Amino acid sequence: MSDDLQKAISSIKSGDKDTARKFLIHILRANSNNEQAWLWMTKVVDTDEKRIECLEKVLDINPNNEIAKRGIAQFRKRGEYNQPVSRRRNSRNKKSLR
């Protein structure tokens, strides 16, 4: 685990989401396929839509990630997940997380 990821996790656990977000964005800019960083990003984004987007990215990287599968399943149960956010976002031309 990278030092920046450890710092991000520590920041999340201490309640400092802004600092954690900065570390995670730094990590993801260097490696957009960092599965763990995307998972932790779900803890610091502001909306469920962004959380779903992070979980979808995790599943793009690793379709067998059980944590991401469970997260998507929870949104499905609540009726908040019909199709991948990436498809919805493309139709509205929204900016990405970064």
mmCIF file of C-alpha atoms in Angstrom:
data_model
loop_
_atom_site.group_PDB
_atom_site.id
_atom_site.type_symbol
_atom_site.label_atom_id
_atom_site.label_comp_id
_atom_site.label_asym_id
_atom_site.label_seq_id
_atom_site.Cartn_x
_atom_site.Cartn_y
_atom_site.Cartn_z
ATOM 1 C CA MET A 1 0.000 0.000 0.000
ATOM 2 C CA SER A 2 1.384 3.390 -0.948
ATOM 3 C CA ASP A 3 2.187 6.065 1.593
ATOM 4 C CA ASP A 4 -0.402 8.380 0.012
ATOM 5 C CA LEU A 5 -3.088 5.712 0.262
ATOM 6 C CA GLN A 6 -2.242 5.149 3.914
ATOM 7 C CA LYS A 7 -2.485 8.905 4.510
ATOM 8 C CA ALA A 8 -5.836 9.023 2.697
ATOM 9 C CA ILE A 9 -7.227 6.158 4.785
ATOM 10 C CA SER A 10 -5.966 7.761 7.986
ATOM 11 C CA SER A 11 -7.592 11.060 6.976
ATOM 12 C CA ILE A 12 -10.895 9.312 6.268
ATOM 13 C CA LYS A 13 -10.814 7.547 9.623
ATOM 14 C CA SER A 14 -10.129 10.832 11.411
ATOM 15 C CA GLY A 15 -13.000 12.538 9.562
ATOM 16 C CA ASP A 16 -10.890 14.747 7.278
ATOM 17 C CA LYS A 17 -12.520 13.967 3.942
ATOM 18 C CA ASP A 18 -11.029 16.986 2.153
ATOM 19 C CA THR A 19 -7.457 15.892 2.842
ATOM 20 C CA ALA A 20 -8.303 12.289 1.979
ATOM 21 C CA ARG A 21 -9.857 13.407 -1.318
ATOM 22 C CA LYS A 22 -6.671 15.295 -2.227
ATOM 23 C CA PHE A 23 -4.514 12.232 -1.588
ATOM 24 C CA LEU A 24 -6.870 9.973 -3.530
ATOM 25 C CA ILE A 25 -7.048 12.323 -6.500
ATOM 26 C CA HIS A 26 -3.258 12.483 -6.523
ATOM 27 C CA ILE A 27 -3.087 8.672 -6.530
ATOM 28 C CA LEU A 28 -5.689 8.327 -9.286
ATOM 29 C CA ARG A 29 -4.030 10.922 -11.488
ATOM 30 C CA ALA A 30 -0.854 8.852 -11.314
ATOM 31 C CA ASN A 31 -2.688 5.550 -11.827
ATOM 32 C CA SER A 32 -6.351 5.649 -12.795
ATOM 33 C CA ASN A 33 -6.539 1.861 -12.364
ATOM 34 C CA ASN A 34 -5.819 1.867 -8.642
ATOM 35 C CA GLU A 35 -8.648 -0.328 -7.387
ATOM 36 C CA GLN A 36 -8.127 0.476 -3.707
ATOM 37 C CA ALA A 37 -8.059 4.231 -4.294
ATOM 38 C CA TRP A 38 -11.381 4.042 -6.165
ATOM 39 C CA LEU A 39 -12.914 2.050 -3.310
ATOM 40 C CA TRP A 40 -11.774 4.598 -0.733
ATOM 41 C CA MET A 41 -12.962 7.424 -2.996
ATOM 42 C CA THR A 42 -16.526 6.240 -2.306
ATOM 43 C CA LYS A 43 -16.036 7.487 1.257
ATOM 44 C CA VAL A 44 -15.162 11.056 0.255
ATOM 45 C CA VAL A 45 -17.356 11.929 -2.739
ATOM 46 C CA ASP A 46 -20.479 13.975 -2.119
ATOM 47 C CA THR A 47 -23.236 12.171 -4.001
ATOM 48 C CA ASP A 48 -24.550 8.667 -4.510
ATOM 49 C CA GLU A 49 -24.100 9.136 -8.254
ATOM 50 C CA LYS A 50 -20.375 9.685 -7.701
ATOM 51 C CA ARG A 51 -20.235 6.714 -5.315
ATOM 52 C CA ILE A 52 -21.809 4.528 -7.983
ATOM 53 C CA GLU A 53 -19.327 5.864 -10.537
ATOM 54 C CA CYS A 54 -16.442 4.902 -8.240
ATOM 55 C CA LEU A 55 -17.876 1.422 -7.703
ATOM 56 C CA GLU A 56 -18.317 0.974 -11.453
ATOM 57 C CA LYS A 57 -14.697 1.957 -11.982
ATOM 58 C CA VAL A 58 -13.634 -0.655 -9.420
ATOM 59 C CA LEU A 59 -15.640 -3.272 -11.312
ATOM 60 C CA ASP A 60 -14.079 -2.157 -14.602
ATOM 61 C CA ILE A 61 -10.675 -2.794 -13.043
ATOM 62 C CA ASN A 62 -11.681 -5.981 -11.222
ATOM 63 C CA PRO A 63 -15.069 -7.476 -12.098
ATOM 64 C CA ASN A 64 -14.714 -9.865 -9.156
ATOM 65 C CA ASN A 65 -14.402 -7.209 -6.442
ATOM 66 C CA GLU A 66 -16.964 -8.291 -3.859
ATOM 67 C CA ILE A 67 -17.050 -4.954 -2.031
ATOM 68 C CA ALA A 68 -17.980 -3.087 -5.210
ATOM 69 C CA LYS A 69 -20.546 -5.733 -6.143
ATOM 70 C CA ARG A 70 -22.192 -5.405 -2.720
ATOM 71 C CA GLY A 71 -22.184 -1.616 -2.985
ATOM 72 C CA ILE A 72 -23.907 -1.691 -6.382
ATOM 73 C CA ALA A 73 -26.385 -4.264 -5.026
ATOM 74 C CA GLN A 74 -27.299 -1.894 -2.178
ATOM 75 C CA PHE A 75 -28.017 0.923 -4.637
ATOM 76 C CA ARG A 76 -30.087 -1.505 -6.731
ATOM 77 C CA LYS A 77 -32.141 -2.496 -3.668
ATOM 78 C CA ARG A 78 -32.899 1.150 -2.990
ATOM 79 C CA GLY A 79 -33.918 1.622 -6.629
ATOM 80 C CA GLU A 80 -31.095 4.069 -7.274
ATOM 81 C CA TYR A 81 -29.213 2.011 -9.835
ATOM 82 C CA ASN A 82 -30.610 1.157 -13.237
ATOM 83 C CA GLN A 83 -27.652 1.402 -15.582
ATOM 84 C CA PRO A 84 -23.997 2.308 -15.327
ATOM 85 C CA VAL A 85 -23.476 5.955 -14.445
ATOM 86 C CA SER A 86 -20.994 6.271 -17.298
ATOM 87 C CA ARG A 87 -23.854 5.793 -19.768
ATOM 88 C CA ARG A 88 -26.057 8.320 -17.950
ATOM 89 C CA ARG A 89 -23.179 10.760 -17.631
ATOM 90 C CA ASN A 90 -22.272 10.569 -21.321
ATOM 91 C CA SER A 91 -25.792 11.537 -22.257
ATOM 92 C CA ARG A 92 -25.576 14.635 -20.041
ATOM 93 C CA ASN A 93 -21.923 15.541 -20.758
ATOM 94 C CA LYS A 94 -20.976 15.912 -17.095
ATOM 95 C CA LYS A 95 -17.425 16.314 -15.874
ATOM 96 C CA SER A 96 -15.607 13.330 -14.394
ATOM 97 C CA LEU A 97 -14.687 13.041 -10.717
ATOM 98 C CA ARG A 98 -11.315 14.542 -11.386
#
